């Protein structure tokens, strides 16, 4: 009986991973075909970015969502060409939580984000870059993303390194973490139903943090 249960869990995990891979390829290949223009504002990241209708949230048709579920910094590096070639007006980047969940160090995450910045500063120098902090997670009230919660202590050190990197490169760092964290430094349960991703109210809080930079 125990063996059957373990097999069922393994099949469920494999099925979820397969579905994610299919979805990610769908998004990536679509983004390769959709144009980015010099008047556009690009939101780039993983599922947390992917999960929002940014153009509607800001009532701005120039906003393009380029978030893909499960992406890490290396995935973003591999799909930059269509974005850079469009020379967007602004770039809002949030990436790194999946790297940390996979065991990457804060230094490794920030090194890859520096490479993303390098490409824009070298190949699309008029794009204004905004680096957003990695958001908190909540493993106290939720247990759906155990690997993310297990490495939650790396989030704040990563954000501190990101802030230092932005100061060094002369670009804007945006602290979204503080707006969504509760008194214990966890993702406020008012804004999530799984401890990692955001509910609508969470996106409204995020939007309000970004308003001065988007407009």
Short mmCIF file of C-alpha atoms in Angstrom, two decimals:
data_model
loop_
_atom_site.label_atom_id
_atom_site.label_comp_id
_atom_site.label_asym_id
_atom_site.label_seq_id
_atom_site.Cartn_x
_atom_site.Cartn_y
_atom_site.Cartn_z
CA UNK A 1 0.00 0.00 0.00
CA UNK A 2 2.84 2.36 0.91
CA UNK A 3 4.57 1.58 -2.40
CA UNK A 4 1.40 2.43 -4.33
CA UNK A 5 1.08 5.73 -2.46
CA UNK A 6 4.70 6.64 -3.22
CA UNK A 7 4.18 5.75 -6.88
CA UNK A 8 1.09 7.94 -7.02
CA UNK A 9 3.03 10.87 -5.53
CA UNK A 10 5.87 10.35 -7.99
CA UNK A 11 3.44 10.30 -10.93
CA UNK A 12 1.76 13.46 -9.67
CA UNK A 13 5.11 15.26 -9.38
CA UNK A 14 6.16 14.08 -12.84
CA UNK A 15 2.83 15.16 -14.31
CA UNK A 16 3.11 18.60 -12.73
CA UNK A 17 6.66 19.05 -14.01
CA UNK A 18 5.58 17.98 -17.50
CA UNK A 19 2.67 20.43 -17.49
CA UNK A 20 4.97 23.24 -16.39
CA UNK A 21 7.44 22.43 -19.17
CA UNK A 22 4.66 22.48 -21.76
CA UNK A 23 3.32 25.79 -20.48
CA UNK A 24 6.76 27.37 -20.36
CA UNK A 25 7.47 26.42 -23.97
CA UNK A 26 4.09 27.81 -25.00
CA UNK A 27 4.88 31.15 -23.36
CA UNK A 28 8.48 31.31 -24.57
CA UNK A 29 7.63 30.61 -28.20
CA UNK A 30 4.77 33.11 -28.10
CA UNK A 31 7.03 35.83 -26.71
CA UNK A 32 9.53 35.17 -29.49
CA UNK A 33 6.84 36.18 -31.99
CA UNK A 34 5.20 39.08 -30.18
CA UNK A 35 6.96 42.40 -30.83
CA UNK A 36 8.41 44.66 -28.16
CA UNK A 37 8.57 48.31 -29.16
CA UNK A 38 10.56 51.28 -27.93
CA UNK A 39 7.45 52.74 -26.30
CA UNK A 40 6.80 49.58 -24.25
CA UNK A 41 7.22 48.86 -20.57
CA UNK A 42 8.25 45.25 -20.03
CA UNK A 43 7.56 43.27 -16.87
CA UNK A 44 10.00 40.35 -16.81
CA UNK A 45 10.11 37.49 -14.33
CA UNK A 46 8.66 34.18 -13.21
CA UNK A 47 5.16 32.98 -12.26
CA UNK A 48 4.64 35.85 -9.82
CA UNK A 49 4.98 38.30 -12.70
CA UNK A 50 3.21 35.93 -15.09
CA UNK A 51 0.14 35.82 -12.86
CA UNK A 52 -0.87 39.46 -13.29
CA UNK A 53 -2.62 41.43 -16.02
CA UNK A 54 -0.24 44.37 -15.72
CA UNK A 55 -1.61 46.37 -18.63
CA UNK A 56 -5.08 46.31 -17.08
CA UNK A 57 -3.81 46.90 -13.56
CA UNK A 58 -2.08 50.11 -14.69
CA UNK A 59 -4.56 50.88 -17.47
CA UNK A 60 -1.60 51.17 -19.84
CA UNK A 61 -1.60 49.44 -23.22
CA UNK A 62 2.17 49.85 -23.55
CA UNK A 63 2.87 47.36 -20.75
CA UNK A 64 3.98 43.90 -21.89
CA UNK A 65 4.02 40.91 -19.53
CA UNK A 66 7.02 38.66 -20.13
CA UNK A 67 6.75 36.50 -17.05
CA UNK A 68 7.00 32.72 -17.34
CA UNK A 69 6.10 30.20 -14.65
CA UNK A 70 9.07 28.49 -12.91
CA UNK A 71 11.70 30.67 -14.61
CA UNK A 72 15.08 31.14 -13.00
CA UNK A 73 17.71 33.74 -13.81
CA UNK A 74 19.33 31.42 -16.35
CA UNK A 75 16.00 30.99 -18.14
CA UNK A 76 15.55 34.74 -18.37
CA UNK A 77 19.09 35.12 -19.72
CA UNK A 78 18.22 32.62 -22.44
CA UNK A 79 15.18 34.53 -23.70
CA UNK A 80 16.34 38.14 -23.63
CA UNK A 81 16.95 38.60 -27.36
CA UNK A 82 13.37 39.46 -28.46
CA UNK A 83 13.08 41.97 -25.62
CA UNK A 84 16.44 43.67 -26.11
CA UNK A 85 15.94 43.89 -29.87
CA UNK A 86 12.78 45.94 -29.23
CA UNK A 87 14.66 48.47 -27.05
CA UNK A 88 11.79 48.93 -24.58
CA UNK A 89 11.38 52.21 -22.75
CA UNK A 90 11.46 50.57 -19.31
CA UNK A 91 12.17 47.15 -17.84
CA UNK A 92 10.82 45.94 -14.51
CA UNK A 93 12.62 42.76 -13.45
CA UNK A 94 11.81 40.44 -10.55
CA UNK A 95 13.59 37.10 -10.60
CA UNK A 96 15.48 34.77 -8.29
CA UNK A 97 13.11 33.02 -5.89
CA UNK A 98 13.15 29.79 -7.92
CA UNK A 99 16.97 29.89 -8.04
CA UNK A 100 17.08 30.12 -4.25
CA UNK A 101 14.55 27.29 -3.93
CA UNK A 102 16.83 25.18 -6.11
CA UNK A 103 19.80 25.77 -3.81
CA UNK A 104 21.52 28.72 -5.49
CA UNK A 105 23.34 31.17 -3.25
CA UNK A 106 22.46 34.88 -3.09
CA UNK A 107 25.76 35.61 -4.82
CA UNK A 108 24.91 33.30 -7.73
CA UNK A 109 21.49 34.86 -8.18
CA UNK A 110 22.85 38.40 -8.15
CA UNK A 111 25.68 37.49 -10.55
CA UNK A 112 23.12 36.33 -13.12
CA UNK A 113 20.98 39.42 -12.62
CA UNK A 114 24.13 41.47 -13.21
CA UNK A 115 24.51 39.65 -16.53
CA UNK A 116 20.93 40.57 -17.46
CA UNK A 117 21.69 44.21 -16.62
CA UNK A 118 24.90 44.04 -18.66
CA UNK A 119 23.04 42.97 -21.76
CA UNK A 120 20.57 45.82 -21.54
CA UNK A 121 23.21 48.41 -20.71
CA UNK A 122 25.34 47.25 -23.63
CA UNK A 123 22.66 46.54 -26.24
CA UNK A 124 19.65 48.68 -25.24
CA UNK A 125 21.24 51.55 -23.39
CA UNK A 126 18.15 53.78 -23.46
CA UNK A 127 16.06 51.22 -21.58
CA UNK A 128 15.50 52.35 -18.00
CA UNK A 129 16.03 49.35 -15.73
CA UNK A 130 14.16 48.79 -12.47
CA UNK A 131 15.23 45.85 -10.31
CA UNK A 132 12.56 44.71 -7.87
CA UNK A 133 13.28 42.91 -4.63
CA UNK A 134 12.44 39.23 -4.32
CA UNK A 135 9.18 38.87 -2.40
CA UNK A 136 8.82 37.17 0.98
CA UNK A 137 7.33 33.69 1.24
CA UNK A 138 5.19 32.13 3.96
CA UNK A 139 5.83 28.62 5.22
CA UNK A 140 4.09 29.17 8.53
CA UNK A 141 0.53 29.27 7.22
CA UNK A 142 1.06 27.27 4.00
CA UNK A 143 3.01 24.18 2.97
CA UNK A 144 2.64 23.98 -0.81
CA UNK A 145 6.17 25.14 -1.70
CA UNK A 146 8.46 23.49 0.81
CA UNK A 147 11.71 24.10 -1.09
CA UNK A 148 10.93 27.82 -1.35
CA UNK A 149 10.20 28.02 2.37
CA UNK A 150 13.29 25.98 3.23
CA UNK A 151 15.53 28.62 1.65
CA UNK A 152 13.55 31.67 2.77
CA UNK A 153 16.46 32.86 4.90
CA UNK A 154 18.35 33.66 1.69
CA UNK A 155 15.79 36.16 0.40
CA UNK A 156 16.79 39.20 2.48
CA UNK A 157 20.56 38.71 1.89
CA UNK A 158 19.84 38.43 -1.85
CA UNK A 159 17.82 41.64 -1.77
CA UNK A 160 20.61 43.42 0.07
CA UNK A 161 23.08 42.35 -2.61
CA UNK A 162 20.65 43.44 -5.32
CA UNK A 163 20.33 46.86 -3.75
CA UNK A 164 24.11 47.20 -3.65
CA UNK A 165 24.37 46.07 -7.29
CA UNK A 166 21.84 48.70 -8.36
CA UNK A 167 23.73 51.42 -6.51
CA UNK A 168 26.93 50.32 -8.23
CA UNK A 169 25.34 50.27 -11.71
CA UNK A 170 23.36 53.49 -11.28
CA UNK A 171 19.94 51.89 -11.73
CA UNK A 172 16.79 51.91 -9.61
CA UNK A 173 16.15 49.29 -6.94
CA UNK A 174 12.53 48.94 -5.78
CA UNK A 175 11.73 47.40 -2.41
CA UNK A 176 8.48 45.48 -2.88
CA UNK A 177 9.37 43.01 -0.11
CA UNK A 178 8.54 45.44 2.70
CA UNK A 179 5.08 46.23 1.34
CA UNK A 180 4.03 42.56 1.31
CA UNK A 181 5.79 41.22 4.42
CA UNK A 182 4.08 40.85 7.80
CA UNK A 183 5.68 41.66 11.16
CA UNK A 184 7.62 38.39 11.09
CA UNK A 185 9.04 38.96 7.61
CA UNK A 186 6.72 36.42 5.98
CA UNK A 187 4.47 36.98 2.99
CA UNK A 188 1.33 38.40 4.60
CA UNK A 189 -1.39 35.75 4.48
CA UNK A 190 -3.89 38.43 3.42
CA UNK A 191 -2.15 38.55 0.06
CA UNK A 192 -1.60 34.86 -0.76
CA UNK A 193 -3.37 31.52 -0.77
CA UNK A 194 -0.29 29.31 -1.14
CA UNK A 195 2.55 31.18 0.56
CA UNK A 196 4.34 32.09 -2.67
CA UNK A 197 1.98 33.56 -5.26
CA UNK A 198 -0.24 36.59 -4.86
CA UNK A 199 -3.96 37.12 -4.64
CA UNK A 200 -5.55 40.14 -6.28
CA UNK A 201 -5.09 42.33 -3.20
CA UNK A 202 -1.39 41.51 -3.21
CA UNK A 203 -1.05 42.70 -6.78
CA UNK A 204 -2.80 45.95 -5.85
CA UNK A 205 -0.21 46.54 -3.11
CA UNK A 206 2.59 45.77 -5.59
CA UNK A 207 1.04 48.12 -8.14
CA UNK A 208 0.95 50.96 -5.63
CA UNK A 209 4.67 50.51 -4.91
CA UNK A 210 5.46 50.68 -8.64
CA UNK A 211 3.15 53.55 -9.60
CA UNK A 212 5.74 56.33 -9.30
CA UNK A 213 8.16 54.39 -11.52
CA UNK A 214 5.67 53.27 -14.14
CA UNK A 215 4.19 56.71 -14.63
#
